[in-house]
Short mmCIF file of C-alpha atoms and ligand atoms in Angstrom, two decimals:
data_model
loop_
_atom_site.label_atom_id
_atom_site.label_comp_id
_atom_site.label_asym_id
_atom_site.label_seq_id
_atom_site.Cartn_x
_atom_site.Cartn_y
_atom_site.Cartn_z
CA MET Y 1 101.04 140.57 78.89
CA GLU Y 2 98.46 143.24 78.58
CA ASP Y 3 95.28 142.61 81.08
CA THR Y 4 91.73 141.93 79.89
CA ILE Y 5 89.01 144.32 80.91
CA LEU Y 6 85.88 142.70 81.14
CA ILE Y 7 82.79 145.18 80.36
CA VAL Y 8 79.62 142.97 81.67
CA GLY Y 9 76.48 145.09 79.61
CA ALA Y 10 76.26 146.84 76.22
CA GLY Y 11 74.54 150.01 76.63
CA GLN Y 12 75.53 153.23 76.50
CA ALA Y 13 77.46 152.90 80.02
CA GLY Y 14 79.46 149.88 78.57
CA GLY Y 15 79.64 151.68 75.07
CA ARG Y 16 81.44 154.07 76.26
CA ALA Y 17 83.54 152.73 78.40
CA ALA Y 18 84.87 150.51 75.72
CA GLU Y 19 85.50 153.45 73.85
CA ALA Y 20 87.68 155.63 76.71
CA LEU Y 21 89.39 152.76 77.59
CA ARG Y 22 90.94 152.68 73.81
CA ARG Y 23 90.97 156.38 74.16
CA GLY Y 24 92.94 155.79 77.16
CA CYS Y 25 95.43 153.95 74.58
CA PHE Y 26 94.53 150.61 77.11
CA LYS Y 27 96.22 148.25 74.56
CA GLY Y 28 94.94 144.90 76.49
CA ARG Y 29 92.08 142.67 75.71
CA ILE Y 30 88.22 144.02 75.91
CA VAL Y 31 85.58 141.72 76.18
CA MET Y 32 82.12 143.33 76.47
CA VAL Y 33 78.98 140.66 76.97
CA GLY Y 34 75.81 142.37 76.44
CA ASP Y 35 72.44 140.39 76.59
CA GLU Y 36 70.52 142.26 74.50
CA THR Y 37 71.30 140.87 70.36
CA HIS Y 38 72.11 144.88 69.58
CA ARG Y 39 75.29 146.64 69.78
CA PRO Y 40 75.15 149.56 72.42
CA TYR Y 41 72.64 152.09 71.57
CA GLU Y 42 71.16 155.11 73.41
CA ARG Y 43 67.37 154.91 74.99
CA PRO Y 44 65.91 158.05 74.52
CA PRO Y 45 65.17 157.90 71.15
CA LEU Y 46 62.85 155.06 71.73
CA SER Y 47 59.91 157.09 73.62
CA LYS Y 48 60.32 159.65 71.10
CA ASP Y 49 61.76 158.97 67.41
CA VAL Y 50 60.92 155.55 67.31
CA LEU Y 51 57.41 156.19 68.00
CA LEU Y 52 56.72 159.22 65.82
CA ALA Y 53 59.36 158.38 62.69
CA LYS Y 54 56.98 157.66 59.78
CA ASP Y 55 59.06 155.51 57.73
CA ASP Y 56 60.36 152.21 59.68
CA THR Y 57 63.50 152.05 58.25
CA THR Y 58 64.63 155.43 59.17
CA CYS Y 59 63.22 155.05 62.72
CA PHE Y 60 66.05 154.56 64.44
CA SER Y 61 69.42 156.40 64.82
CA GLY Y 62 70.86 155.80 68.32
CA TRP Y 63 73.72 153.53 67.76
CA LEU Y 64 76.51 154.55 70.06
CA HIS Y 65 78.97 153.62 67.62
CA ASP Y 66 79.15 152.16 63.77
CA ALA Y 67 79.25 148.91 63.28
CA SER Y 68 82.69 148.03 62.35
CA PHE Y 69 84.19 150.58 65.49
CA TYR Y 70 83.88 147.16 67.84
CA ASP Y 71 86.46 145.55 65.16
CA ASP Y 72 88.57 148.56 64.30
CA SER Y 73 89.02 149.35 67.91
CA ALA Y 74 89.33 145.51 69.19
CA VAL Y 75 86.08 145.15 71.36
CA GLU Y 76 85.17 142.00 71.79
CA HIS Y 77 81.12 142.33 71.84
CA LEU Y 78 79.44 138.44 73.11
CA ASN Y 79 76.38 138.55 72.83
CA ASP Y 80 75.60 136.59 76.40
CA SER Y 81 74.50 136.98 79.71
CA VAL Y 82 77.11 137.10 82.88
CA ALA Y 83 75.67 134.96 85.59
CA LYS Y 84 78.33 135.96 88.66
CA LEU Y 85 81.56 136.77 88.83
CA ASP Y 86 83.75 134.78 90.81
CA THR Y 87 85.46 137.93 92.61
CA GLN Y 88 88.81 135.81 94.51
CA ARG Y 89 89.18 134.04 91.12
CA HIS Y 90 88.66 137.14 88.16
CA ILE Y 91 86.75 135.12 86.63
CA ALA Y 92 83.09 135.88 84.92
CA ILE Y 93 80.00 132.56 84.78
CA LEU Y 94 78.35 133.33 81.79
CA ALA Y 95 75.13 132.07 81.26
CA SER Y 96 76.34 129.79 78.29
CA GLY Y 97 78.13 128.08 80.65
CA SER Y 98 81.58 128.99 79.48
CA GLU Y 99 84.19 131.25 81.91
CA LEU Y 100 86.03 134.20 81.14
CA THR Y 101 88.99 135.24 83.26
CA TYR Y 102 89.36 139.23 83.87
CA ASP Y 103 91.55 141.52 85.47
CA LYS Y 104 89.15 144.40 85.69
CA CYS Y 105 85.59 144.19 85.34
CA LEU Y 106 82.83 146.93 85.20
CA ILE Y 107 79.58 146.18 85.25
CA ALA Y 108 76.88 148.44 83.35
CA THR Y 109 73.96 146.36 83.53
CA GLY Y 110 71.82 149.14 83.44
CA GLY Y 111 68.23 148.56 84.65
CA ARG Y 112 64.74 147.53 83.73
CA ALA Y 113 61.52 148.46 83.93
CA ARG Y 114 59.81 148.03 87.40
CA ASP Y 115 56.71 145.23 87.35
CA ILE Y 116 53.51 146.53 89.36
CA GLU Y 117 52.11 143.46 91.94
CA GLY Y 118 48.69 141.58 89.46
CA ILE Y 119 49.49 142.81 86.72
CA GLU Y 120 51.02 140.29 83.99
CA ARG Y 121 52.46 140.92 80.60
CA SER Y 122 51.39 139.46 77.66
CA ALA Y 123 51.38 140.87 74.39
CA ARG Y 124 49.08 143.74 74.89
CA VAL Y 125 50.56 144.65 78.01
CA VAL Y 126 54.25 145.97 78.00
CA SER Y 127 56.81 148.04 78.78
CA LEU Y 128 59.77 150.47 77.43
CA ARG Y 129 63.02 149.35 77.92
CA THR Y 130 64.66 147.99 74.85
CA LEU Y 131 65.04 148.73 71.61
CA ASP Y 132 63.39 145.42 70.46
CA ASP Y 133 60.25 146.74 73.21
CA ALA Y 134 60.05 150.34 71.30
CA LEU Y 135 59.47 148.68 67.75
CA ARG Y 136 56.81 146.34 68.97
CA LEU Y 137 54.99 149.46 70.43
CA ARG Y 138 55.77 151.18 67.39
CA THR Y 139 53.78 148.28 65.77
CA LEU Y 140 50.96 148.34 67.75
CA LEU Y 141 50.37 151.81 67.94
CA ILE Y 142 49.58 151.62 64.12
CA GLY Y 143 46.04 151.34 64.07
CA ALA Y 144 45.76 151.22 67.63
CA LYS Y 145 42.55 153.97 68.68
CA HIS Y 146 42.83 154.33 72.59
CA VAL Y 147 45.74 153.35 75.05
CA ALA Y 148 46.52 153.16 78.49
CA VAL Y 149 49.50 154.09 80.53
CA ILE Y 150 49.88 153.46 83.80
CA GLY Y 151 52.49 156.21 85.68
CA GLY Y 152 52.71 159.67 84.76
CA GLY Y 153 56.35 159.61 85.05
CA PHE Y 154 58.95 160.78 82.19
CA LEU Y 155 58.53 157.61 80.40
CA GLY Y 156 54.44 157.62 80.35
CA LEU Y 157 54.30 160.88 79.27
CA GLU Y 158 56.84 161.07 76.78
CA PHE Y 159 54.62 158.03 75.24
CA ALA Y 160 51.39 159.91 75.78
CA ALA Y 161 53.09 162.70 73.99
CA SER Y 162 54.01 160.36 71.43
CA ALA Y 163 50.88 158.62 70.62
CA ARG Y 164 49.28 161.81 70.37
CA ALA Y 165 51.12 162.81 67.77
CA ARG Y 166 49.81 159.68 66.00
CA GLY Y 167 46.21 161.25 66.45
CA ILE Y 168 45.58 158.33 69.47
CA ASP Y 169 43.53 158.55 72.72
CA VAL Y 170 45.90 158.22 75.48
CA THR Y 171 44.26 157.56 79.16
CA VAL Y 172 47.17 157.92 81.88
CA PHE Y 173 46.84 156.03 85.01
CA GLU Y 174 48.74 158.10 88.08
CA ALA Y 175 49.03 156.53 91.62
CA GLY Y 176 49.79 159.77 92.75
CA SER Y 177 48.16 163.72 92.68
CA ARG Y 178 50.11 165.11 90.62
CA LEU Y 179 52.58 164.27 87.80
CA LEU Y 180 56.27 163.90 88.56
CA ALA Y 181 55.65 164.41 92.07
CA ARG Y 182 59.27 164.23 93.26
CA ALA Y 183 61.33 165.16 90.18
CA ILE Y 184 59.79 168.59 89.08
CA PRO Y 185 58.20 171.76 91.08
CA ASN Y 186 54.59 171.98 91.99
CA ALA Y 187 53.33 174.98 89.51
CA PHE Y 188 55.99 173.23 86.45
CA ALA Y 189 54.09 169.93 87.06
CA GLU Y 190 50.56 171.62 86.50
CA LYS Y 191 51.53 173.32 84.11
CA LEU Y 192 52.48 170.43 81.92
CA LEU Y 193 49.53 168.64 82.94
CA GLU Y 194 47.41 171.12 81.18
CA LYS Y 195 49.88 170.33 78.25
CA HIS Y 196 48.81 167.34 77.90
CA GLU Y 197 45.12 167.72 78.76
CA SER Y 198 45.21 170.38 76.23
CA GLN Y 199 46.62 168.20 73.70
CA GLY Y 200 44.11 165.10 74.61
CA VAL Y 201 45.49 163.56 76.92
CA ARG Y 202 43.33 161.90 80.29
CA VAL Y 203 45.21 161.81 83.23
CA ILE Y 204 42.99 160.20 86.12
CA PHE Y 205 45.55 160.67 89.51
CA ASP Y 206 44.78 158.61 92.49
CA ALA Y 207 44.91 155.79 90.18
CA GLY Y 208 47.19 153.27 92.68
CA ALA Y 209 44.34 150.07 92.49
CA THR Y 210 44.36 149.93 88.85
CA SER Y 211 44.21 146.01 87.86
CA VAL Y 212 44.46 145.20 83.44
CA ARG Y 213 43.79 142.19 82.47
CA THR Y 214 44.17 141.35 78.64
CA HIS Y 215 40.92 140.31 76.33
CA ASP Y 216 41.58 138.65 73.20
CA ASP Y 217 42.56 141.87 71.09
CA ALA Y 218 42.14 144.18 74.02
CA VAL Y 219 43.06 145.23 77.47
CA ILE Y 220 40.40 145.48 79.83
CA VAL Y 221 41.79 148.32 83.07
CA MET Y 222 39.85 148.71 85.88
CA ASN Y 223 39.69 151.48 88.95
CA ARG Y 224 38.11 153.78 91.08
CA THR Y 225 36.83 155.30 88.08
CA GLY Y 226 35.34 151.77 86.40
CA THR Y 227 36.39 150.10 83.39
CA SER Y 228 37.88 150.48 80.52
CA GLN Y 229 38.79 149.02 77.31
CA PHE Y 230 42.53 150.07 75.29
CA ASP Y 231 43.88 148.49 72.44
CA PHE Y 232 47.12 147.92 74.53
CA CYS Y 233 48.44 149.11 77.60
CA VAL Y 234 51.78 150.82 78.56
CA ILE Y 235 53.70 150.01 82.29
CA ALA Y 236 55.89 152.68 83.13
CA VAL Y 237 56.23 153.00 86.61
CA GLY Y 238 59.65 153.48 87.12
CA GLN Y 239 63.04 151.27 86.77
CA MET Y 240 64.67 148.20 89.36
CA PRO Y 241 68.72 148.44 89.22
CA ASN Y 242 69.83 145.18 87.06
CA ASP Y 243 71.58 144.66 90.88
CA GLU Y 244 71.63 140.66 90.86
CA ILE Y 245 75.14 139.86 89.32
CA ALA Y 246 77.26 142.11 91.97
CA HIS Y 247 74.58 140.95 95.02
CA GLN Y 248 75.22 136.82 93.81
CA SER Y 249 78.97 137.68 93.57
CA GLY Y 250 79.15 139.29 96.81
CA ILE Y 251 79.45 142.32 95.77
CA ALA Y 252 77.60 145.27 98.41
CA VAL Y 253 74.21 146.37 97.13
CA ASP Y 254 71.46 148.88 98.03
CA ASN Y 255 69.34 150.09 95.78
CA GLY Y 256 71.88 149.54 93.19
CA ILE Y 257 75.44 148.43 93.30
CA VAL Y 258 77.33 150.37 96.21
CA VAL Y 259 80.56 152.50 94.23
CA ASP Y 260 82.99 154.88 95.80
CA GLU Y 261 83.65 158.47 93.72
CA PHE Y 262 86.41 156.46 91.55
CA CYS Y 263 83.72 154.24 90.49
CA ARG Y 264 84.78 151.40 92.34
CA THR Y 265 82.42 148.47 94.14
CA SER Y 266 83.77 146.85 97.08
CA ALA Y 267 85.22 143.98 95.58
CA PRO Y 268 88.98 144.55 94.17
CA ASN Y 269 89.02 145.83 90.39
CA VAL Y 270 85.54 145.75 90.06
CA TYR Y 271 83.68 148.52 89.43
CA ALA Y 272 80.14 149.89 88.17
CA ALA Y 273 78.79 152.96 86.18
CA GLY Y 274 75.81 153.79 84.31
CA ASP Y 275 71.69 153.44 85.97
CA CYS Y 276 72.93 150.17 88.20
CA ALA Y 277 75.16 152.11 90.22
CA ASN Y 278 74.68 153.71 93.70
CA PHE Y 279 76.86 156.29 94.80
CA SER Y 280 77.35 159.67 96.71
CA LEU Y 281 76.87 163.13 94.69
CA ASN Y 282 79.29 165.27 96.86
CA ALA Y 283 81.46 164.19 100.16
CA ASN Y 284 78.27 165.09 102.60
CA GLY Y 285 75.34 163.74 99.95
CA ARG Y 286 72.94 161.33 100.07
CA ARG Y 287 73.28 158.08 98.34
CA MET Y 288 71.72 157.79 95.17
CA ARG Y 289 71.19 156.26 91.25
CA LEU Y 290 70.84 158.58 89.01
CA GLU Y 291 68.86 156.95 85.36
CA SER Y 292 69.97 159.43 82.55
CA TRP Y 293 71.90 159.77 79.51
CA GLN Y 294 74.32 162.42 81.53
CA ASN Y 295 74.86 159.80 83.97
CA ALA Y 296 75.81 156.88 81.71
CA GLN Y 297 77.86 159.07 79.55
CA GLU Y 298 80.14 160.43 82.18
CA GLN Y 299 80.15 157.61 84.62
CA ALA Y 300 81.52 155.23 82.53
CA ILE Y 301 84.29 157.73 81.26
CA ALA Y 302 85.14 157.99 84.67
CA ALA Y 303 85.16 154.28 85.33
CA ALA Y 304 87.36 153.49 82.33
CA LYS Y 305 89.87 156.20 83.56
CA ASN Y 306 89.88 155.13 87.14
CA MET Y 307 90.26 151.74 85.84
CA LEU Y 308 93.56 152.79 83.91
CA GLY Y 309 95.12 154.32 87.39
CA VAL Y 310 93.75 157.70 86.09
CA GLU Y 311 92.15 158.37 89.63
CA THR Y 312 89.09 160.20 88.52
CA PRO Y 313 86.56 161.39 91.02
CA TYR Y 314 82.84 161.09 89.69
CA ARG Y 315 80.58 164.53 90.97
CA PRO Y 316 78.56 165.57 88.42
CA MET Y 317 76.43 167.94 88.36
CA PRO Y 318 72.79 166.46 87.33
CA TRP Y 319 71.34 166.79 83.79
CA PHE Y 320 68.19 165.69 82.37
CA TRP Y 321 66.17 166.23 79.60
CA THR Y 322 62.67 165.41 78.74
CA ASP Y 323 61.27 166.11 74.89
CA GLN Y 324 57.37 166.01 74.93
CA TYR Y 325 55.28 167.68 72.28
CA ASP Y 326 57.20 171.06 71.34
CA TRP Y 327 58.05 170.93 74.63
CA ASN Y 328 62.21 170.27 75.16
CA ILE Y 329 62.23 170.10 79.27
CA GLN Y 330 65.78 170.63 80.66
CA MET Y 331 66.70 169.86 84.61
CA LEU Y 332 69.81 171.01 86.35
CA GLY Y 333 70.59 169.77 89.43
CA LEU Y 334 68.65 168.36 92.29
CA HIS Y 335 64.67 169.16 93.10
CA ASP Y 336 64.30 168.03 96.70
CA ASP Y 337 62.16 168.93 99.76
CA SER Y 338 64.86 171.16 101.30
CA ILE Y 339 64.12 173.94 98.38
CA ASP Y 340 62.36 177.45 100.20
CA ARG Y 341 62.59 179.46 97.15
CA TRP Y 342 61.71 179.49 93.58
CA VAL Y 343 62.32 181.96 91.05
CA LEU Y 344 60.18 182.47 87.49
CA ARG Y 345 62.13 183.92 84.94
CA ALA Y 346 59.33 184.31 82.07
CA GLY Y 347 59.95 183.93 78.72
CA ALA Y 348 57.70 184.36 75.70
CA ASP Y 349 55.87 181.83 73.90
CA GLU Y 350 56.01 178.93 76.00
CA LYS Y 351 59.53 179.27 77.34
CA MET Y 352 60.48 180.12 80.79
CA LEU Y 353 63.22 179.01 83.59
CA LEU Y 354 62.12 177.88 87.26
CA ILE Y 355 65.22 178.43 89.73
CA GLY Y 356 65.05 176.72 93.07
CA LEU Y 357 67.27 178.29 95.91
CA ARG Y 358 68.33 177.04 99.52
CA GLU Y 359 69.38 179.53 101.61
CA ASN Y 360 69.70 181.98 98.60
CA VAL Y 361 71.97 179.66 97.13
CA VAL Y 362 70.76 178.34 93.63
CA VAL Y 363 70.37 174.40 93.61
CA PHE Y 364 68.43 173.85 90.84
CA ALA Y 365 67.12 174.95 87.69
CA LEU Y 366 64.32 173.85 84.97
CA ALA Y 367 64.42 175.11 81.42
CA LEU Y 368 60.75 174.82 79.46
CA ASN Y 369 62.23 175.43 75.57
CA GLN Y 370 64.87 177.20 77.13
CA GLY Y 371 67.69 174.97 77.52
CA GLY Y 372 70.99 177.46 76.82
CA ASP Y 373 70.19 179.70 79.43
CA LEU Y 374 71.28 176.18 82.14
CA ARG Y 375 74.93 176.91 81.03
CA ALA Y 376 75.67 179.88 83.02
CA LEU Y 377 73.21 178.68 85.34
CA ARG Y 378 75.50 175.59 85.73
CA ARG Y 379 78.12 178.15 87.10
CA VAL Y 380 75.70 179.40 89.52
CA ILE Y 381 74.86 176.20 91.36
CA GLU Y 382 78.37 175.47 91.02
CA GLN Y 383 79.72 178.88 92.74
CA ALA Y 384 77.20 177.64 95.96
CA LYS Y 385 77.18 181.17 97.03
CA PRO Y 386 74.24 183.08 97.83
CA VAL Y 387 73.13 184.94 94.88
CA ASP Y 388 69.92 188.20 94.98
CA ALA Y 389 66.82 186.49 94.06
CA ASP Y 390 65.19 189.52 92.82
CA ARG Y 391 67.65 190.08 90.32
CA LEU Y 392 67.44 186.61 89.45
CA ALA Y 393 64.12 187.13 88.82
CA ASP Y 394 64.27 189.76 86.33
CA PRO Y 395 64.54 189.27 82.90
CA ASN Y 396 66.37 192.12 82.19
CA VAL Y 397 69.80 191.01 84.06
CA LYS Y 398 71.55 188.50 82.29
CA LEU Y 399 72.68 185.45 83.78
CA ARG Y 400 76.00 185.92 83.37
CA GLN Y 401 75.96 188.91 85.65
CA ILE Y 402 74.48 187.34 88.41
CA ILE Y 403 77.49 184.62 88.76
P1 LIG A 1 70.89 150.27 79.78
O1 LIG A 1 71.18 151.14 78.48
O2 LIG A 1 70.30 149.85 80.24
O3 LIG A 1 72.23 149.01 79.09
C1 LIG A 1 72.78 147.85 80.44
C2 LIG A 1 72.74 146.73 79.33
O4 LIG A 1 73.21 145.94 80.01
C3 LIG A 1 71.67 146.46 78.43
O5 LIG A 1 71.60 145.84 77.32
C4 LIG A 1 70.99 145.17 79.52
O6 LIG A 1 69.93 144.19 78.73
C5 LIG A 1 72.52 144.51 79.80
N1 LIG A 1 72.43 143.47 81.10
C6 LIG A 1 71.96 143.40 81.97
N2 LIG A 1 72.30 142.43 82.25
C7 LIG A 1 73.06 141.57 81.93
C8 LIG A 1 74.17 140.46 82.59
N3 LIG A 1 73.90 140.02 83.55
N4 LIG A 1 74.70 140.28 81.04
C9 LIG A 1 74.62 141.14 80.00
N5 LIG A 1 74.02 142.08 80.00
C10 LIG A 1 73.45 142.56 80.77
N6 LIG A 1 67.74 160.16 79.90
C11 LIG A 1 67.68 161.43 79.27
O7 LIG A 1 68.54 161.81 80.40
N7 LIG A 1 66.65 161.72 78.36
C12 LIG A 1 66.22 161.05 78.18
O8 LIG A 1 64.91 161.72 77.34
C13 LIG A 1 65.82 159.73 78.19
N8 LIG A 1 64.84 158.81 77.29
C14 LIG A 1 64.73 157.61 77.77
C15 LIG A 1 63.70 156.74 76.84
C16 LIG A 1 63.97 155.05 77.23
C17 LIG A 1 62.82 154.74 76.96
C18 LIG A 1 64.77 155.12 78.18
C19 LIG A 1 64.84 153.36 78.48
C20 LIG A 1 65.92 155.68 78.99
C21 LIG A 1 65.64 157.06 78.41
N9 LIG A 1 66.66 157.76 79.64
C22 LIG A 1 66.98 158.94 79.35
C23 LIG A 1 67.29 157.07 80.71
C24 LIG A 1 68.73 156.46 79.95
O9 LIG A 1 68.68 156.43 78.62
C25 LIG A 1 69.31 155.57 80.71
O10 LIG A 1 69.77 156.39 82.02
C26 LIG A 1 70.67 155.28 79.95
O11 LIG A 1 70.12 154.21 78.99
C27 LIG A 1 71.47 153.85 81.05
O12 LIG A 1 72.65 153.59 80.56
P2 LIG A 1 73.23 151.89 81.28
O13 LIG A 1 74.23 151.76 79.82
O14 LIG A 1 73.76 152.34 82.24
O15 LIG A 1 72.10 151.17 81.19
#
């Protein structure tokens, strides 16, 4: 008899894993349990295209597969929630009360928007994680004049850019003293701030102690700069991993579900991938969760291969992008405090490449409106060899020549 593979979570990682299992010629039963009513979709359009599109009917096109894919590929998609795994007996207990027996299981439960203590959600104090959230926000944007965003991270800034494109006044309250402190270099954070301010966004820093109250048709935001009224408020202060089912099932959890390089959790035959998984980038690297499209895609595919017995270590080169106004920002590698030198390769018309080196070895690159250059830099980063930083800074020297 063929095995049954259970996929918990019908998001990007869950959907891609199902596809990869069939591509890998898995002939057994695949059951994918997801607690959203939709089939798997990609989330990046939620803060961009969905909020920007003029037409409701075409505002979302981020489905992972055609609706027919699941029947055609014999992937059973149940709209339910997995409450717990009995990892000894290989049984999943669903919220509906039913049970599912599995041979192997992939946990791909993603994450959820982080709450702020003391700030209660309401119809006007909202977050953005799901397609339903995005469609609700789209409705709220219609007729809104002034919105507040708590959190100056990628999501908050993408939302701000989308709201400005609709002519709505936006105030961003950021707890830190600069934008995106851990994710991007300071020099670029300043440039990004200038961009948002030039587009009319008001950014208030050091706004950690902000309180938000819903009153009839408005929200009142209070902080050190005073009290202001908005039509609604978006909470965008990061994400929490959905790792509770692993924790309750006795599987090791530490800021996400702990997996090894083969995406295996501490329980036999249970794997994890995507935003919920905590893994090590390389043999000596620190553990982390990557909350990105690339990670959901590639780790899910690696997990599927490993579940099929094709040993596939997962060692990604982190890549992330964000779109804000006419800016496409892409990042490759890891940005951290160990970077001891920055090289700027300026291009024309709001194009640039910012390259971070550690002991003359390129470890990170940020491209503004020239993501194509990251392809050449990927090889430079992979090689992990010292380079001539002056040549790297010279736009007349082709990146390919540096390798
Ligand atoms: P998810 O897509 O979150 O899927 C997990 C699914 O599991 C969800 O449907 C969840 O409801 C379900 N689930 C949870 N618990 C259970 C349970 N117990 N039982 C059943 N189902 C369960 N990344 C980029 O690189 N670039 C971008 O521009 C970008 N933009 C983004 C914009 C937005 C608005 C958001 C929210 C994310 C964005 N990302 C972006 C990040 C990227 O979309 C995520 O990293 C990716 O969706 C993670 O995929 P996942 O499958 O791990 O999790």
